[in-house]
Amino acid sequence: MAKDSFAQKVAKTQVWKSIFRHGPPDNARNRAAVIAGNVFLHLHPIKLKKSGVQLGYTWCMGGLTFFVFLALAVTGILLMFYYRPTAEYAYNDVIALREHVPLGIMRELHRWGAHAMVITVWLHMFRVFMTGSYKPPREFNWGVGVILLVLTLLLSFTGYLLPWDQLAIWAITVGSNMAKATPLLGHGGPGAMLAKIGDFVMVSDKNDVRFQLLGGRFVGEAALLRFYILHCVFIPVVVSVLIAVHFWRVRKDGGISAPL
Amino acid sequence: MKDFLNIYTDPVYSFTFVCIAFFFMIKYVEVIATLKFGIGLMIGTLVMFVLCFMDPVFTKNFYITNDNVPIIYLVFLIAWTTWYALYKGIRNDKRMEEGLPPLEATPENREKVWAWPNLVYTELFAIILGTVFLIGWAVFFKAPLEEPANPTWAPNPAKAPWYFLGLQEMLVYFDPWLAGVLLPGLIVVGLIAIPYIDMNPKGNGYYTFKQRKFAIVTYLFCWLVLWNFLIIIGTVFRGPNWSFYGPFEVWDAHKVVAANNVNISEMLWINTLGVKLPSNIFIREIAGILLTLGYMVLLPVFLTKKIFNFKGAVGKVFNGGFLGKYLKSLGWARYSILIFLVLMSLTLPIKMYLRWLINLKYIVFMPEFEFNI
Ligand code: HEM
């Protein structure tokens, strides 16, 4: 009998077996087990069509989007250790991140990651369109994707305010002034002035959608707190849930699309 | 050359150039979708960027914030992915004309392979590459941070991050309720509607061009011209007061741009009839209201039903009904949604050209209701 290689020896130890519950993936049985027995890897099917694993087909763009999203979650949590969302501290905390944290590129990673995610999600959508992968039975998953696209942009938008510098508040001021113009619901939008009971104006700058978004009539401290919570808790949770739905449906709709 | 570009990148001209370029891209797609063209495109884009960044003024305006850096990736990736998808599509089209299956359906590619190692290793590779790329980017470019927030002093221009600049550019032509609320909302609704409108069973799960020409051309036009080109205009060609600045032009907050835009109501009553504006707003705006209703109601009818009986080439365009054939294959509901979405996306180029050609400000102008189109 040939002597076991080092890898094979490791694979026979009690520690290895307790973690992976199967030998090294060099035969059919173990290759199935490595995918099926691991909670992360079992997002994948055990076997799939060759056309679907080719980089030239999917460009791995959905996968890269997911990777960047995870990277953003990790760097974002690290940033949260240093950052306090108040008008008094926010800006100084961001400066401190740059000047006092050793090897401080967390903010860079987080910001450039956000830009990268916008690009990868657009290109992913473009790939899905060009391969006609939104056609039956994948119509619904395309819709889930569109919502993910919108949420990705909203994540960027809400994060943009947090450094609390000139770039931040004025970009958000331009953006949130759009909400003011929502038909019927914004006080500067078409039709809002028709909603009157006697002298009582129903839609004003004190209760319209922009007010709800900013927690005030302009981009101030209340807006900072709202955007912080939307950015760090609410939207990421919704995105995570929808990504789970998205991946589940990729599998249930028959895996990566291929000619019928 | 730089002076030439400084003048002709103005959207007044460059938008038309880009539309013409798009037309030729579709017409000569088989030339575009060759390996040679792809390599040429890569080199061309690279040379363009190198030349641009050799110019100090361009570099200064571009780096007004490091947040503009991704625009470089965006331009490369859009050019390359568009070419690549067309390349693969045309290659499959040629195969299918010869009676062969598309490359994705060859027996070899239909075979099943193990996820481990085939897929998992590719993903690992992508993750490592992605990590290296992000860290490199983070080391070489600092995240921007400007002066602390100051609600009393607005920077000029106040730009949103680049991915929203297409929408911000639309504000030049539309009021916020259209540019910032209705049209973006329709983009989202329209995207979700795509799979329910496109009833073409072909091209599901493989690259093709000819089998889905209408869908692909429509999507590419919106994606390349209406979305990304507008982003580039907003990022590179707009300076203080959101005025146009050539790529090699120094930003100067005092640049005076003549703004003498007029409304249709003024054109009708004051310029043409030579009377005062009527005081009843509906009579005042009657021309704009009729035009809008005509566009949203009569034009769809004209596009669907043959109405006139001209002979020859004139008839082809003016008899109407040339989209009628889609009505049969799509049914009423899908067809109306399709026409509605197409007409709504065309409002943007229409409004742009009206602005440039006749200095039109608003088609309907009812500040009494904040209802301006
Ligand atoms: C946070 C954003 C998103 C993530 C993380 C994500 C992730 C993924 C992944 C990993 C796949 C597997 C195949 C691949 O990598 O291409 C996939 C497939 C798919 N995605 Fe996404 N996606 C996102 C957004 C979108 C968007 C914006 C759309 C379209 C509007 C979309 C539509 C689809 C469809 C239809 C499939 C099935 C493709 C096929 O079977 O060929 N997704 N997505």
Coordinates of C-alpha atoms and ligand atoms in Angstrom, one line a residue, chain A residues 57-58 60-63 65-66 117 121 124-125 127-128 131 133-134 138 141-142 145-146 148-149 152 239 243 246-247 250 255-257, ligand 1:
Chain A
Y57 CA -20.8 33.5 -20.1
T58 CA -21.5 35.1 -16.7
C60 CA -18.8 36.3 -12.7
M61 CA -20.4 39.7 -12.4
G62 CA -23.2 38.6 -10.0
G63 CA -20.6 36.8 -8.0
T65 CA -21.3 42.0 -6.8
F66 CA -21.9 39.7 -3.9
M117 CA -20.5 47.6 -6.5
V121 CA -24.3 45.5 -10.5
H124 CA -24.3 42.1 -14.2
M125 CA -27.7 43.4 -15.3
R127 CA -24.9 40.5 -19.0
V128 CA -28.2 39.1 -17.9
T131 CA -28.0 36.4 -22.6
S133 CA -31.7 35.3 -19.0
Y134 CA -34.7 37.3 -17.9
R138 CA -36.6 33.8 -14.7
N141 CA -35.7 36.9 -10.4
W142 CA -35.0 39.7 -12.9
G145 CA -32.6 42.0 -9.3
V146 CA -34.0 45.4 -10.3
L148 CA -31.5 45.0 -5.6
L149 CA -30.2 47.5 -8.1
T152 CA -27.6 49.4 -4.1
V239 CA -30.5 43.7 0.6
I243 CA -29.9 38.4 -2.1
H246 CA -32.2 36.0 -5.5
F247 CA -29.8 33.1 -5.1
V250 CA -31.3 31.2 -9.4
G255 CA -29.5 27.2 -12.4
I256 CA -27.6 29.5 -14.7
S257 CA -29.5 30.0 -17.9
Ligands
HEM1 C1 -27.0 43.1 -5.1 C2 -27.1 42.8 -6.4 C3 -27.0 41.5 -7.0 C4 -26.3 40.4 -6.7 C5 -25.4 40.2 -5.4 C6 -26.6 39.4 -7.7 C7 -26.0 38.1 -7.7 C8 -26.3 37.1 -8.7 C9 -25.5 35.9 -8.9 C10 -24.3 35.5 -8.0 C11 -26.0 35.3 -9.9 C12 -25.5 34.0 -10.5 C13 -25.0 34.2 -11.9 C14 -24.0 35.3 -12.2 O1 -23.1 35.4 -11.4 O2 -24.2 36.0 -13.1 C15 -27.1 36.0 -10.4 C16 -28.0 35.7 -11.4 C17 -29.0 36.5 -11.9 N1 -29.2 37.8 -11.6 FE1 -28.4 38.8 -10.1 N2 -27.5 39.9 -8.6 C18 -27.7 41.2 -8.3 C19 -28.5 42.1 -9.0 C20 -29.2 41.7 -10.1 C21 -29.9 42.7 -11.0 C22 -29.8 44.2 -10.9 C23 -30.5 41.9 -11.9 C24 -31.3 42.4 -13.1 C25 -32.1 43.4 -13.1 C26 -30.3 40.5 -11.7 C27 -30.8 39.5 -12.4 C28 -30.3 38.2 -12.3 C29 -30.9 37.1 -13.1 C30 -32.1 37.1 -14.0 C31 -30.0 36.0 -12.8 C32 -30.1 34.6 -13.5 C33 -29.1 34.6 -14.6 C34 -29.0 33.3 -15.3 O3 -29.6 32.4 -14.9 O4 -28.2 33.4 -16.3 N3 -29.5 40.4 -10.5 N4 -27.3 37.2 -9.6

